[in-house]
Short mmCIF file of C-alpha atoms in Angstrom, two decimals:
data_model
loop_
_atom_site.label_atom_id
_atom_site.label_comp_id
_atom_site.label_asym_id
_atom_site.label_seq_id
_atom_site.Cartn_x
_atom_site.Cartn_y
_atom_site.Cartn_z
CA UNK K 1 15.83 52.85 -1.08
CA UNK K 2 18.57 51.20 -3.09
CA UNK K 3 22.11 51.03 -1.76
CA UNK K 4 25.43 51.59 -3.37
CA UNK K 5 29.05 52.08 -2.26
CA UNK K 6 30.92 55.31 -1.49
CA UNK K 7 34.61 54.57 -1.75
CA UNK K 8 38.29 55.47 -1.64
CA UNK K 9 41.44 53.46 -2.45
CA UNK K 10 45.25 53.75 -2.69
CA UNK K 11 48.15 51.42 -3.40
CA UNK K 12 51.86 52.03 -2.66
CA UNK K 13 54.94 50.04 -3.60
CA UNK K 14 56.32 50.44 0.02
CA UNK K 15 59.79 51.18 1.17
CA UNK K 16 61.55 47.95 0.07
CA UNK K 17 60.02 46.47 -3.01
CA UNK K 18 60.77 47.76 -6.55
CA UNK K 19 57.58 46.61 -8.17
CA UNK K 20 53.91 46.71 -7.09
CA UNK K 21 52.34 43.22 -7.24
CA UNK K 22 49.05 44.43 -5.60
CA UNK K 23 45.89 45.36 -7.55
CA UNK K 24 42.57 46.72 -6.44
CA UNK K 25 39.30 47.94 -7.91
CA UNK K 26 36.33 49.61 -6.28
CA UNK K 27 33.17 51.02 -7.68
CA UNK K 28 29.51 51.48 -6.82
CA UNK K 29 28.79 47.68 -6.32
CA UNK K 30 32.16 45.93 -6.36
CA UNK K 31 35.36 45.98 -4.29
CA UNK K 32 38.26 43.68 -4.73
CA UNK K 33 41.90 43.44 -3.59
CA UNK K 34 44.48 40.99 -4.98
CA UNK K 35 48.02 40.52 -3.74
CA UNK K 36 50.12 38.87 -6.41
CA UNK K 37 53.06 36.58 -5.92
CA UNK K 38 55.52 34.90 -8.16
CA UNK K 39 58.67 36.93 -8.01
CA UNK K 40 60.02 39.34 -10.54
CA UNK K 41 57.80 38.13 -13.50
CA UNK K 42 54.34 36.99 -12.47
CA UNK K 43 52.98 38.59 -9.22
CA UNK K 44 51.71 41.80 -11.02
CA UNK K 45 50.30 39.80 -13.95
CA UNK K 46 48.40 37.46 -11.59
CA UNK K 47 46.72 40.25 -9.43
CA UNK K 48 46.02 42.48 -12.47
CA UNK K 49 44.54 39.71 -14.55
CA UNK K 50 42.21 38.66 -11.64
CA UNK K 51 41.03 42.17 -10.86
CA UNK K 52 40.40 43.09 -14.54
CA UNK K 53 38.42 39.84 -14.99
CA UNK K 54 36.11 40.94 -12.21
CA UNK K 55 35.31 44.50 -12.99
CA UNK K 56 32.35 43.80 -15.24
CA UNK K 57 30.46 42.71 -12.08
CA UNK K 58 30.24 46.36 -11.04
CA UNK K 59 26.58 46.77 -12.14
CA UNK K 60 23.35 47.52 -10.22
CA UNK K 61 21.73 44.09 -11.00
CA UNK K 62 23.55 40.84 -11.21
CA UNK K 63 22.04 37.50 -12.12
CA UNK K 64 22.71 34.51 -9.91
CA UNK K 65 23.82 36.89 -7.17
CA UNK K 66 24.85 34.25 -4.61
CA UNK K 67 27.12 32.39 -6.99
CA UNK K 68 28.31 34.86 -9.52
CA UNK K 69 31.27 36.14 -7.62
CA UNK K 70 32.92 32.75 -6.72
CA UNK K 71 32.06 31.51 -10.25
CA UNK K 72 33.92 34.50 -11.76
CA UNK K 73 36.91 34.02 -9.50
CA UNK K 74 37.08 30.35 -10.52
CA UNK K 75 37.01 31.60 -14.19
CA UNK K 76 39.83 34.01 -13.38
CA UNK K 77 41.88 31.14 -12.00
CA UNK K 78 41.50 29.29 -15.36
CA UNK K 79 42.76 32.41 -17.11
CA UNK K 80 45.84 32.40 -14.89
CA UNK K 81 46.53 28.82 -15.81
CA UNK K 82 46.14 29.65 -19.49
CA UNK K 83 48.65 32.49 -19.13
CA UNK K 84 51.14 30.19 -17.61
CA UNK K 85 50.70 27.63 -20.37
CA UNK K 86 51.19 30.34 -22.95
CA UNK K 87 54.26 31.79 -21.15
CA UNK K 88 56.25 29.39 -19.01
CA UNK K 89 58.14 32.22 -17.50
CA UNK K 90 55.01 32.98 -15.50
CA UNK K 91 55.05 29.49 -13.80
CA UNK K 92 54.49 29.69 -10.11
CA UNK K 93 52.61 32.88 -10.14
CA UNK K 94 49.48 33.30 -7.96
CA UNK K 95 47.41 35.87 -6.12
CA UNK K 96 45.19 36.26 -3.05
CA UNK K 97 41.66 37.63 -3.66
CA UNK K 98 39.28 39.32 -1.28
CA UNK K 99 36.14 40.51 -3.07
CA UNK K 100 32.76 41.94 -2.14
CA UNK K 101 29.85 42.44 -4.44
CA UNK K 102 26.70 44.49 -3.42
CA UNK K 103 23.47 42.92 -4.61
CA UNK K 104 20.43 44.67 -3.21
CA UNK K 105 21.02 44.96 0.52
CA UNK K 106 23.49 42.02 0.71
CA UNK K 107 27.23 42.00 0.37
CA UNK K 108 28.44 38.81 -1.39
CA UNK K 109 31.83 37.88 -0.08
CA UNK K 110 34.51 35.64 -1.56
CA UNK K 111 38.04 35.21 -0.22
CA UNK K 112 41.23 33.23 -0.66
CA UNK K 113 44.70 33.93 0.76
CA UNK K 114 45.76 36.42 3.44
CA UNK K 115 44.46 39.74 2.25
CA UNK K 116 41.84 40.96 4.68
CA UNK K 117 38.33 42.30 5.07
CA UNK K 118 37.33 44.39 8.15
CA UNK K 119 33.88 45.78 9.13
CA UNK K 120 32.94 48.72 11.29
CA UNK K 121 29.20 48.40 12.07
CA UNK K 122 27.10 49.55 15.02
CA UNK K 123 30.29 50.60 16.83
CA UNK K 124 31.92 47.17 16.49
CA UNK K 125 35.19 46.82 14.54
CA UNK K 126 36.10 43.21 13.50
CA UNK K 127 37.97 41.15 10.98
CA UNK K 128 35.60 39.37 8.71
CA UNK K 129 38.05 37.34 6.63
CA UNK K 130 40.07 34.31 7.72
CA UNK K 131 43.78 34.02 6.72
CA UNK K 132 44.70 30.93 4.79
CA UNK K 133 48.20 30.70 6.20
CA UNK K 134 50.22 27.97 7.93
CA UNK K 135 50.44 30.03 11.15
CA UNK K 136 46.71 30.73 11.19
CA UNK K 137 46.08 27.02 10.94
CA UNK K 138 48.31 26.34 13.93
CA UNK K 139 46.36 28.99 15.82
CA UNK K 140 43.04 27.36 14.88
CA UNK K 141 44.30 24.03 16.04
CA UNK K 142 45.40 25.53 19.43
CA UNK K 143 49.10 24.67 18.75
CA UNK K 144 50.08 28.38 18.74
CA UNK K 145 48.93 31.46 20.59
CA UNK K 146 47.87 34.48 18.64
CA UNK K 147 50.56 36.63 20.01
CA UNK K 148 53.20 33.98 19.10
CA UNK K 149 51.88 34.00 15.45
CA UNK K 150 52.95 37.53 15.03
CA UNK K 151 56.66 36.58 15.44
CA UNK K 152 56.55 33.15 13.79
CA UNK K 153 59.18 32.74 11.02
CA UNK K 154 56.56 31.17 8.66
CA UNK K 155 53.73 33.53 9.27
CA UNK K 156 53.63 34.41 5.56
CA UNK K 157 53.37 30.84 4.23
CA UNK K 158 50.03 30.50 2.34
CA UNK K 159 47.98 27.37 2.22
CA UNK K 160 45.50 28.58 -0.44
CA UNK K 161 45.86 31.03 -3.33
CA UNK K 162 44.49 31.62 -6.76
CA UNK K 163 46.53 30.23 -9.70
CA UNK K 164 48.45 27.73 -7.73
CA UNK K 165 47.27 24.74 -9.77
CA UNK K 166 44.72 23.58 -12.26
CA UNK K 167 42.47 22.38 -9.48
CA UNK K 168 39.48 24.62 -8.53
CA UNK K 169 40.56 26.92 -5.71
CA UNK K 170 38.78 26.55 -2.34
CA UNK K 171 37.17 29.88 -1.57
CA UNK K 172 35.58 31.21 1.64
CA UNK K 173 32.13 32.32 0.51
CA UNK K 174 29.51 34.22 2.71
CA UNK K 175 26.73 36.81 2.51
CA UNK K 176 26.32 39.80 4.84
CA UNK K 177 23.17 41.85 5.27
CA UNK K 178 24.14 45.54 5.10
CA UNK K 179 22.63 48.87 5.98
CA UNK K 180 23.54 52.42 5.16
CA UNK K 181 26.34 53.81 7.43
CA UNK K 182 28.50 50.84 7.91
CA UNK K 183 32.10 50.94 6.74
CA UNK K 184 34.28 48.12 5.35
CA UNK K 185 38.00 47.89 4.55
CA UNK K 186 39.82 45.52 2.25
CA UNK K 187 43.61 45.42 2.36
CA UNK K 188 46.66 43.45 1.34
CA UNK K 189 48.89 41.93 4.06
CA UNK K 190 51.23 44.88 3.63
CA UNK K 191 49.05 46.77 6.15
CA UNK K 192 48.48 44.16 8.91
CA UNK K 193 52.10 42.87 8.65
CA UNK K 194 53.37 46.13 10.30
CA UNK K 195 50.39 47.98 11.66
CA UNK K 196 48.53 46.45 14.66
CA UNK K 197 44.71 46.14 14.32
CA UNK K 198 44.32 48.52 17.25
CA UNK K 199 45.89 51.31 15.27
CA UNK K 200 43.91 50.33 12.17
CA UNK K 201 40.72 50.48 14.24
CA UNK K 202 41.57 53.85 15.71
CA UNK K 203 42.11 55.34 12.17
CA UNK K 204 38.89 53.75 10.84
CA UNK K 205 36.91 55.32 13.73
CA UNK K 206 38.72 58.66 14.00
CA UNK K 207 38.93 59.88 10.35
CA UNK K 208 36.05 62.07 8.95
CA UNK K 209 36.31 61.07 5.21
CA UNK K 210 37.07 57.85 3.37
CA UNK K 211 39.95 59.51 1.52
CA UNK K 212 41.48 60.63 4.84
CA UNK K 213 41.10 57.07 6.09
CA UNK K 214 42.93 55.61 3.16
CA UNK K 215 45.68 58.22 3.27
CA UNK K 216 46.31 57.78 7.03
CA UNK K 217 46.41 54.01 6.79
CA UNK K 218 48.94 54.02 3.94
CA UNK K 219 51.11 56.65 5.51
CA UNK K 220 51.10 54.88 8.84
CA UNK K 221 52.20 51.72 7.02
CA UNK K 222 55.04 53.56 5.31
CA UNK K 223 56.11 55.14 8.64
CA UNK K 224 56.46 51.58 10.04
CA UNK K 225 58.90 50.60 7.33
CA UNK K 226 56.45 48.98 4.84
CA UNK K 227 58.66 46.03 3.64
CA UNK K 228 55.84 44.93 1.21
CA UNK K 229 53.37 46.60 -1.07
CA UNK K 230 50.34 47.99 0.63
CA UNK K 231 46.84 48.44 -0.86
CA UNK K 232 43.84 49.78 0.92
CA UNK K 233 40.23 49.97 -0.20
CA UNK K 234 37.69 51.58 2.10
CA UNK K 235 33.99 51.85 1.33
CA UNK K 236 30.87 52.97 3.04
CA UNK K 237 27.39 51.68 2.30
CA UNK K 238 25.08 54.65 1.35
CA UNK K 239 21.63 55.23 -0.04
CA UNK K 240 21.56 55.59 -3.79
CA UNK K 241 19.95 59.05 -4.26
CA UNK K 242 21.02 59.36 -7.86
CA UNK K 243 23.75 61.95 -7.16
CA UNK K 244 27.37 61.18 -7.95
CA UNK K 245 28.83 64.22 -6.19
CA UNK K 246 29.77 62.19 -3.15
CA UNK K 247 31.82 59.73 -5.18
CA UNK K 248 35.46 60.18 -6.00
CA UNK K 249 36.61 61.53 -9.38
CA UNK K 250 37.82 58.84 -11.74
CA UNK K 251 41.46 59.74 -12.49
CA UNK K 252 42.71 56.47 -13.87
CA UNK K 253 40.53 56.29 -16.92
CA UNK K 254 39.74 59.27 -19.20
CA UNK K 255 36.06 60.28 -19.08
CA UNK K 256 36.06 60.72 -22.87
CA UNK K 257 37.51 57.31 -23.78
CA UNK K 258 36.11 56.84 -27.16
CA UNK K 259 33.75 53.97 -27.82
CA UNK K 260 35.27 51.22 -30.02
CA UNK K 261 33.88 50.87 -33.51
CA UNK K 262 33.01 47.53 -35.16
CA UNK K 263 36.52 47.19 -36.56
CA UNK K 264 38.13 47.56 -33.19
CA UNK K 265 35.66 45.17 -31.65
CA UNK K 266 36.49 42.57 -34.32
CA UNK K 267 40.22 42.76 -33.75
CA UNK K 268 39.76 42.75 -29.97
CA UNK K 269 37.68 39.58 -30.22
CA UNK K 270 40.47 38.08 -32.32
CA UNK K 271 42.99 38.72 -29.51
CA UNK K 272 44.62 42.09 -30.28
CA UNK K 273 46.06 43.31 -27.03
CA UNK K 274 45.91 47.04 -27.63
CA UNK K 275 42.23 46.88 -28.81
CA UNK K 276 41.36 44.76 -25.78
CA UNK K 277 42.92 47.19 -23.46
CA UNK K 278 41.01 50.09 -25.12
CA UNK K 279 37.76 48.21 -24.80
CA UNK K 280 38.26 47.60 -21.04
CA UNK K 281 39.19 51.30 -20.56
CA UNK K 282 36.11 52.36 -22.31
CA UNK K 283 33.87 50.07 -20.23
CA UNK K 284 35.30 51.39 -17.01
CA UNK K 285 35.08 55.00 -18.08
CA UNK K 286 31.32 54.74 -18.13
CA UNK K 287 30.99 54.38 -14.30
CA UNK K 288 32.63 55.91 -11.23
CA UNK K 289 35.36 53.72 -9.81
CA UNK K 290 39.04 53.67 -8.70
CA UNK K 291 41.66 51.22 -10.10
CA UNK K 292 45.01 51.07 -8.44
CA UNK K 293 48.22 49.15 -8.34
CA UNK K 294 49.33 46.71 -11.11
CA UNK K 295 45.87 46.60 -12.66
CA UNK K 296 45.99 50.38 -13.32
CA UNK K 297 49.52 49.92 -14.80
CA UNK K 298 48.26 47.23 -17.12
CA UNK K 299 45.44 49.28 -18.58
CA UNK K 300 47.19 52.64 -18.70
CA UNK K 301 50.85 52.00 -19.71
CA UNK K 302 50.59 48.71 -21.55
CA UNK K 303 53.68 47.31 -19.70
CA UNK K 304 51.77 44.19 -18.91
CA UNK K 305 49.06 44.21 -21.47
CA UNK K 306 48.76 40.44 -21.71
CA UNK K 307 46.42 40.53 -18.75
CA UNK K 308 43.81 42.44 -20.68
CA UNK K 309 43.65 40.09 -23.64
CA UNK K 310 41.15 37.45 -22.43
CA UNK K 311 38.85 40.04 -20.70
CA UNK K 312 38.89 42.17 -23.93
CA UNK K 313 38.11 39.14 -26.13
CA UNK K 314 35.09 38.16 -24.01
CA UNK K 315 33.66 41.68 -23.93
CA UNK K 316 34.19 42.29 -27.64
CA UNK K 317 32.65 39.00 -28.64
CA UNK K 318 29.57 39.77 -26.44
CA UNK K 319 29.13 43.31 -27.93
CA UNK K 320 29.51 42.06 -31.52
CA UNK K 321 26.77 39.40 -31.17
CA UNK K 322 24.37 41.70 -29.31
CA UNK K 323 22.70 38.53 -28.01
CA UNK K 324 22.48 36.85 -24.60
CA UNK K 325 23.29 33.09 -24.65
CA UNK K 326 19.58 32.28 -24.17
CA UNK K 327 18.45 34.56 -27.05
CA UNK K 328 21.18 33.17 -29.35
CA UNK K 329 20.07 29.52 -28.52
CA UNK K 330 16.45 30.52 -29.30
CA UNK K 331 17.51 32.04 -32.64
CA UNK K 332 19.40 28.87 -33.64
CA UNK K 333 16.33 26.79 -32.81
CA UNK K 334 14.19 29.04 -35.10
CA UNK K 335 16.69 28.73 -37.88
CA UNK K 336 16.61 24.91 -37.70
CA UNK K 337 12.80 24.89 -37.68
CA UNK K 338 12.74 27.00 -40.80
CA UNK K 339 15.08 24.65 -42.56
CA UNK K 340 12.98 21.72 -41.56
CA UNK K 341 9.92 23.39 -43.12
CA UNK K 342 11.71 24.21 -46.36
CA UNK K 343 12.45 21.99 -49.31
CA UNK K 344 15.82 20.90 -47.82
CA UNK K 345 14.40 19.18 -44.82
CA UNK K 346 16.97 16.53 -45.16
CA UNK K 347 19.66 19.02 -44.01
CA UNK K 348 19.00 18.63 -40.38
CA UNK K 349 19.36 14.84 -39.95
CA UNK K 350 22.37 14.94 -42.26
CA UNK K 351 23.97 17.63 -40.25
CA UNK K 352 23.21 15.80 -37.01
CA UNK K 353 24.64 12.57 -38.33
CA UNK K 354 27.81 14.40 -39.48
CA UNK K 355 28.18 16.10 -36.02
CA UNK K 356 27.74 12.79 -34.25
CA UNK K 357 30.43 11.22 -36.35
CA UNK K 358 32.81 14.09 -35.73
CA UNK K 359 32.04 13.97 -32.05
CA UNK K 360 32.81 10.21 -31.90
CA UNK K 361 36.17 10.70 -33.70
CA UNK K 362 37.07 13.55 -31.39
CA UNK K 363 36.20 11.63 -28.28
CA UNK K 364 38.10 8.65 -29.53
CA UNK K 365 41.17 10.73 -30.24
CA UNK K 366 40.83 12.60 -26.91
CA UNK K 367 40.68 9.28 -24.97
CA UNK K 368 43.86 8.03 -26.74
CA UNK K 369 45.52 11.30 -25.93
CA UNK K 370 44.67 10.99 -22.21
CA UNK K 371 46.49 7.66 -22.15
CA UNK K 372 49.78 9.38 -23.08
CA UNK K 373 49.63 11.61 -19.92
CA UNK K 374 50.85 11.01 -16.42
CA UNK K 375 50.23 12.58 -12.98
CA UNK K 376 51.21 12.07 -9.41
CA UNK K 377 48.23 11.50 -7.04
CA UNK K 378 47.00 9.74 -3.90
CA UNK K 379 46.32 5.99 -3.99
CA UNK K 380 44.96 4.60 -0.74
CA UNK K 381 47.12 6.96 1.35
CA UNK K 382 50.33 6.44 -0.59
CA UNK K 383 51.92 8.67 -3.29
CA UNK K 384 51.39 7.00 -6.72
CA UNK K 385 52.07 7.57 -10.38
CA UNK K 386 48.89 7.40 -12.60
CA UNK K 387 48.75 7.12 -16.29
CA UNK K 388 45.96 9.25 -17.89
CA UNK K 389 44.30 12.41 -16.62
CA UNK K 390 42.81 12.96 -13.23
CA UNK K 391 39.25 13.68 -14.51
CA UNK K 392 36.68 11.07 -15.33
CA UNK K 393 34.18 11.10 -18.11
CA UNK K 394 30.94 9.93 -16.51
CA UNK K 395 31.47 6.21 -15.82
CA UNK K 396 34.54 6.16 -18.05
CA UNK K 397 37.84 6.19 -16.07
CA UNK K 398 40.51 8.23 -17.78
CA UNK K 399 43.34 7.11 -15.56
CA UNK K 400 44.83 4.00 -13.90
CA UNK K 401 47.65 3.39 -11.44
CA UNK K 402 51.03 2.86 -12.92
CA UNK K 403 53.20 2.70 -9.82
CA UNK K 404 52.45 2.94 -6.13
CA UNK K 405 55.34 4.21 -4.10
CA UNK K 406 56.25 3.53 -0.39
CA UNK K 407 55.77 7.23 0.44
CA UNK K 408 52.77 7.67 2.76
CA UNK K 409 50.76 10.86 2.21
CA UNK K 410 50.85 11.74 5.96
CA UNK K 411 54.77 11.81 5.79
CA UNK K 412 54.46 15.03 3.61
CA UNK K 413 53.61 18.54 4.54
CA UNK K 414 49.97 19.36 4.56
CA UNK K 415 50.26 21.80 1.69
CA UNK K 416 51.99 19.18 -0.43
CA UNK K 417 49.29 16.63 0.46
CA UNK K 418 46.62 19.01 -0.81
CA UNK K 419 48.41 19.51 -4.18
CA UNK K 420 48.84 15.70 -4.59
CA UNK K 421 45.16 15.10 -3.69
CA UNK K 422 44.37 17.57 -6.56
CA UNK K 423 46.77 15.69 -8.92
CA UNK K 424 50.24 16.90 -9.93
CA UNK K 425 50.46 16.79 -13.79
CA UNK K 426 53.70 15.48 -15.30
CA UNK K 427 55.05 15.94 -18.85
CA UNK K 428 55.81 12.20 -19.17
CA UNK K 429 56.67 9.15 -17.12
CA UNK K 430 60.23 10.30 -16.55
CA UNK K 431 59.03 13.62 -15.21
CA UNK K 432 56.56 11.94 -12.86
CA UNK K 433 59.46 9.72 -11.54
CA UNK K 434 61.54 12.73 -10.89
CA UNK K 435 58.66 14.33 -9.01
CA UNK K 436 58.34 11.13 -6.86
CA UNK K 437 62.04 11.37 -6.20
CA UNK K 438 61.65 14.85 -4.89
CA UNK K 439 58.71 13.84 -2.75
CA UNK K 440 60.87 10.95 -1.30
CA UNK K 441 63.54 13.49 -0.34
CA UNK K 442 60.86 15.68 1.37
CA UNK K 443 59.47 12.66 3.24
CA UNK K 444 62.92 11.58 4.40
CA UNK K 445 63.58 14.97 5.80
CA UNK K 446 60.74 14.32 8.25
CA UNK K 447 61.96 10.91 9.39
CA UNK K 448 62.81 10.65 13.01
CA UNK K 449 66.44 10.46 14.23
CA UNK K 450 66.72 7.50 16.62
CA UNK K 451 69.64 6.06 18.60
CA UNK K 452 69.72 2.88 20.69
CA UNK K 453 69.12 3.27 24.45
CA UNK K 454 72.06 0.88 25.03
CA UNK K 455 74.50 1.31 22.20
CA UNK K 456 76.27 -1.92 22.84
CA UNK K 457 73.11 -4.03 22.57
CA UNK K 458 71.65 -5.13 19.30
CA UNK K 459 67.90 -5.01 18.35
CA UNK K 460 67.18 -1.94 20.39
CA UNK K 461 66.54 0.37 17.48
CA UNK K 462 62.87 0.86 16.50
CA UNK K 463 61.73 -0.32 13.09
CA UNK K 464 61.48 2.73 10.84
CA UNK K 465 59.10 2.97 7.94
CA UNK K 466 60.44 1.68 4.63
CA UNK K 467 60.77 5.13 3.12
CA UNK K 468 63.09 6.14 6.07
CA UNK K 469 65.47 3.19 5.71
CA UNK K 470 68.63 3.60 3.70
CA UNK K 471 68.96 0.83 0.96
CA UNK K 472 72.56 -0.27 0.88
CA UNK K 473 74.09 -2.46 -1.89
#
């Protein structure tokens, strides 16, 4: 028999924060939790945008089941970068993502950041996700004990998040065979930061209903002080018997949300924010689900409606065309064939020649534009300034080294090395030089402090790397 998810969810701003940067969605086939960051402006936008970009996956049958979830998260990352480009005030925003998609009897899993996934199956309660934090890296390398990690001052420093840069985020991806009866929980780090796993396990085992589980977990977090937002999604894998009575009522989207007419679809496809939000609300109203946190605020109050624009544009365009990409391509081929059979059979070769010319002009202009760009990257283990862009076009190199510095990559923090390996874009050469100067300061901060063993004797100081030596006039 087919499987689906029975679910409950809740999000709370906590005892200290004034704004909820968490977002979550859970339905019959999809569960996702996102914990946004970026200060006063961008955290809620990042998490809400990512969650709303994934809700269309909550369907019984999904093509390309093993890759669709990470592919859609990568696409959501591009949306975050576009939002930053459109509004520089959002610069620096990012979000964690922990998502699960039910396809048949398999849960597709994708994860980045420090939100968590837990499973209770066959009497065994365990954490499934792996934290992408600096402290967890130290634990993995054996440089820190797990009990020490809980008290480490940098335990919240993330090594991987969505929206951190233009580079493709590195996701943890896995598949889990599931059966009816097993329970899962997704949560933001607001829970595990203050509630030990032993208490979480006791609540997961001891509560009768999913709603009671969620309420107890959130209330326990609040009773422990809850300095951060806390978001909990709990679901149980059940057999799909065609009855929705066991599913929670959908309170966040009106059941009678009107279907958009052609005019609304047109302006939504053109980027109208209000029409885009209405389209997403209508789509979600057609299926049982729960939407909580910043994503709920985005769709209901319009206080951060920008996050719905791209999702609404894509949905409206798809509905207006009424065609899959394959069907549309087939129709275009038929149109060209009809033209070729008609009296104006010259149209096709002329059109192709014109398109080839336009493509050549665009490619030429594009290459010239790339040579006005700069970025900071890795050249044989040293920080370097490159002229061009970090991508290549087949055999054509679109960048070359402008300046190689004396800053070795291994003199920088690991997180900074990862960003440089992915290329740090600069506005111009002066900006790139400023970035190199800042990296030099970072490298110098890690230089060893040495004193001679015999202060009166010369030549006893070790030779420091060039970047550690002060240059005196």
